Amino acid sequence: MNEKNEMNDALVIAGKSYHSRLLVGTGKYKDFTETRAAIDASGAQIVTVAIRRTNIGQNENEPSLLDYLPPDEFTYLPNTAGCYSADDAVRTLRLARELLDGHKLVKLEVLGDPKTLYPNVIETLAAAKTLVSEGFDVMVYTSDDPIIAKQLEDIGCCAVMPLASLIGSGMGILNPWNLQIIIENAKIPVLVDAGVGCAADAAIAMELGCEGVLMNTAIAAAQNPVLMASAMKKAIEAGRESYLAGRMPKKLYSASPSSPTTGLITGNG
Amino acid sequence: MQISINGNDKNFDAETMSINALIAHMNLVGKRIAIERNGEIVPRSQFDQVMVCQGDQLEIVGAVGGG
């Protein structure tokens, strides 16, 4: 891919262009210094954050995530992690919008149970409807069900983000065929969110034609998070270029070697 | 007055105070927070006007690391 194409190959979400197709979470790191180092190594421009009760009457000089990841350097993607109902998710994101000065881009996730963290798509659909009607740009986490993904698009979500496998599992892409159907049907960006375990998983997601990948645990829970963040950056770029380049067709065998079949020294002519 | 902040009951000598006064009292000045009072978001622009009083339920939230 030449430089011009590379520059043109932007990820566009809700009308804004991003050169990085890797979106990262900010949880589970040892400390904020490691968080920042990993995010720098990942090259990510969009970072997810959670909305939680502020510590009251505790250490007032306690460092805050925003000190390490200033909102003017990154696009914040406030999430609804930990919400199990549409009402809680909507309430959380209204607070997020107020917190971030009217910021509209959000990640909706409504979970079904605390054991598996599997998404509750019924509540997700309900919350998406409300949020879209209130003017939010909704990137929505969901199962890998192509029908639900399409319904979320029809509601007006700006990106649909099916799981590769369950949150924090690191199991990789368990149903590439469903992801392919979702990508084929979608007119909005499809990003894989959750389940990626290693760089190969991220590359495969991109080769399937995903517009991007969102991950947290794969980086934060690696033995060396900063190095894994760098690996993920390269995997996303490699996977994207591989997708754009178009792979050779698969054949069981070809009888067409890469080296010339003539001029062999053992030949007779 | 007694009010609930983030699920904890807190007692104050004053019978009422503005959100801004409460923020100062809680050492939260300059922190990036959002506040919900009795289920309704209080816009930052109204922190000076909106008063809290006996029985109010407040949620004060911020952004933290998450995936």
Coordinates of N, CA, C and O in Angstrom, one line a residue, chain B residues 2 4-6 10 14-16 20-22 25 28 31-32 35 39-40 42 45 53 55 57 59 61 67:
Chain B
Q2 N -29.6 15.8 56.5 CA -28.9 14.6 56.1 C -29.2 14.3 54.7 O -30.4 14.3 54.2
S4 N -27.9 11.8 51.1 CA -27.2 10.6 50.7 C -26.3 10.9 49.6 O -26.7 11.5 48.6
I5 N -25.0 10.6 49.7 CA -24.0 10.9 48.6 C -23.4 9.5 48.3 O -22.8 8.9 49.1
N6 N -23.6 9.1 47.0 CA -23.1 7.9 46.6 C -23.4 6.7 47.5 O -22.6 5.8 47.8
K10 N -24.8 11.4 54.8 CA -23.9 12.4 55.3 C -24.7 13.5 56.1 O -25.8 13.9 55.6
A14 N -25.5 22.8 58.0 CA -26.4 23.7 57.3 C -27.7 23.0 56.9 O -27.7 21.8 56.8
E15 N -28.7 23.8 56.8 CA -30.0 23.2 56.4 C -30.1 23.1 54.9 O -30.9 22.3 54.4
T16 N -29.3 23.9 54.2 CA -29.3 23.8 52.7 C -28.0 24.4 52.2 O -27.4 25.2 52.9
N20 N -22.3 23.9 44.5 CA -20.9 24.4 44.6 C -20.3 24.4 46.0 O -19.2 24.0 46.2
A21 N -21.2 24.8 46.9 CA -20.7 24.8 48.3 C -20.4 23.4 48.8 O -19.5 23.1 49.5
L22 N -21.3 22.5 48.4 CA -21.1 21.1 48.7 C -19.8 20.5 48.1 O -19.0 19.8 48.8
H25 N -17.0 21.7 50.2 CA -17.0 21.0 51.4 C -16.4 19.6 51.3 O -15.8 19.1 52.2
L28 N -13.8 18.6 46.5 CA -13.8 18.1 45.1 C -13.7 19.3 44.1 O -13.9 19.1 42.9
K31 N -12.1 19.0 40.4 CA -12.2 17.6 39.9 C -13.2 17.5 38.8 O -14.2 18.2 38.9
R32 N -12.9 16.7 37.8 CA -13.9 16.5 36.8 C -15.0 15.5 37.3 O -14.7 14.3 37.4
I35 N -22.8 15.3 38.4 CA -23.7 15.1 39.6 C -25.1 14.9 39.2 O -25.7 15.5 38.3
G39 N -32.0 11.6 40.9 CA -32.2 11.0 39.6 C -32.1 11.9 38.4 O -32.2 11.5 37.3
E40 N -31.9 13.2 38.7 CA -31.8 14.2 37.6 C -30.4 14.7 37.5 O -29.8 15.2 38.6
V42 N -27.6 17.4 37.3 CA -27.5 18.8 37.5 C -26.4 19.3 36.6 O -25.2 19.0 36.7
S45 N -23.3 24.2 34.8 CA -23.6 25.6 34.8 C -24.6 26.0 35.9 O -24.8 27.2 36.2
C53 N -31.0 19.8 49.9 CA -31.6 19.9 51.2 C -31.9 18.5 51.7 O -31.7 17.5 51.1
G55 N -32.7 15.0 52.9 CA -33.3 13.8 52.2 C -32.9 13.7 50.7 O -33.2 12.7 50.1
Q57 N -30.9 12.8 47.4 CA -30.0 11.7 47.1 C -29.1 12.1 46.0 O -29.6 12.5 44.9
E59 N -25.6 11.5 43.5 CA -24.6 10.6 42.9 C -23.5 11.5 42.3 O -23.9 12.5 41.5
V61 N -20.1 11.3 40.2 CA -19.3 10.3 39.4 C -18.1 10.9 38.7 O -18.1 12.1 38.4
G67 N -12.8 -1.0 30.4 CA -12.6 -1.6 29.1 C -13.8 -1.5 28.2 O -14.9 -1.0 28.5

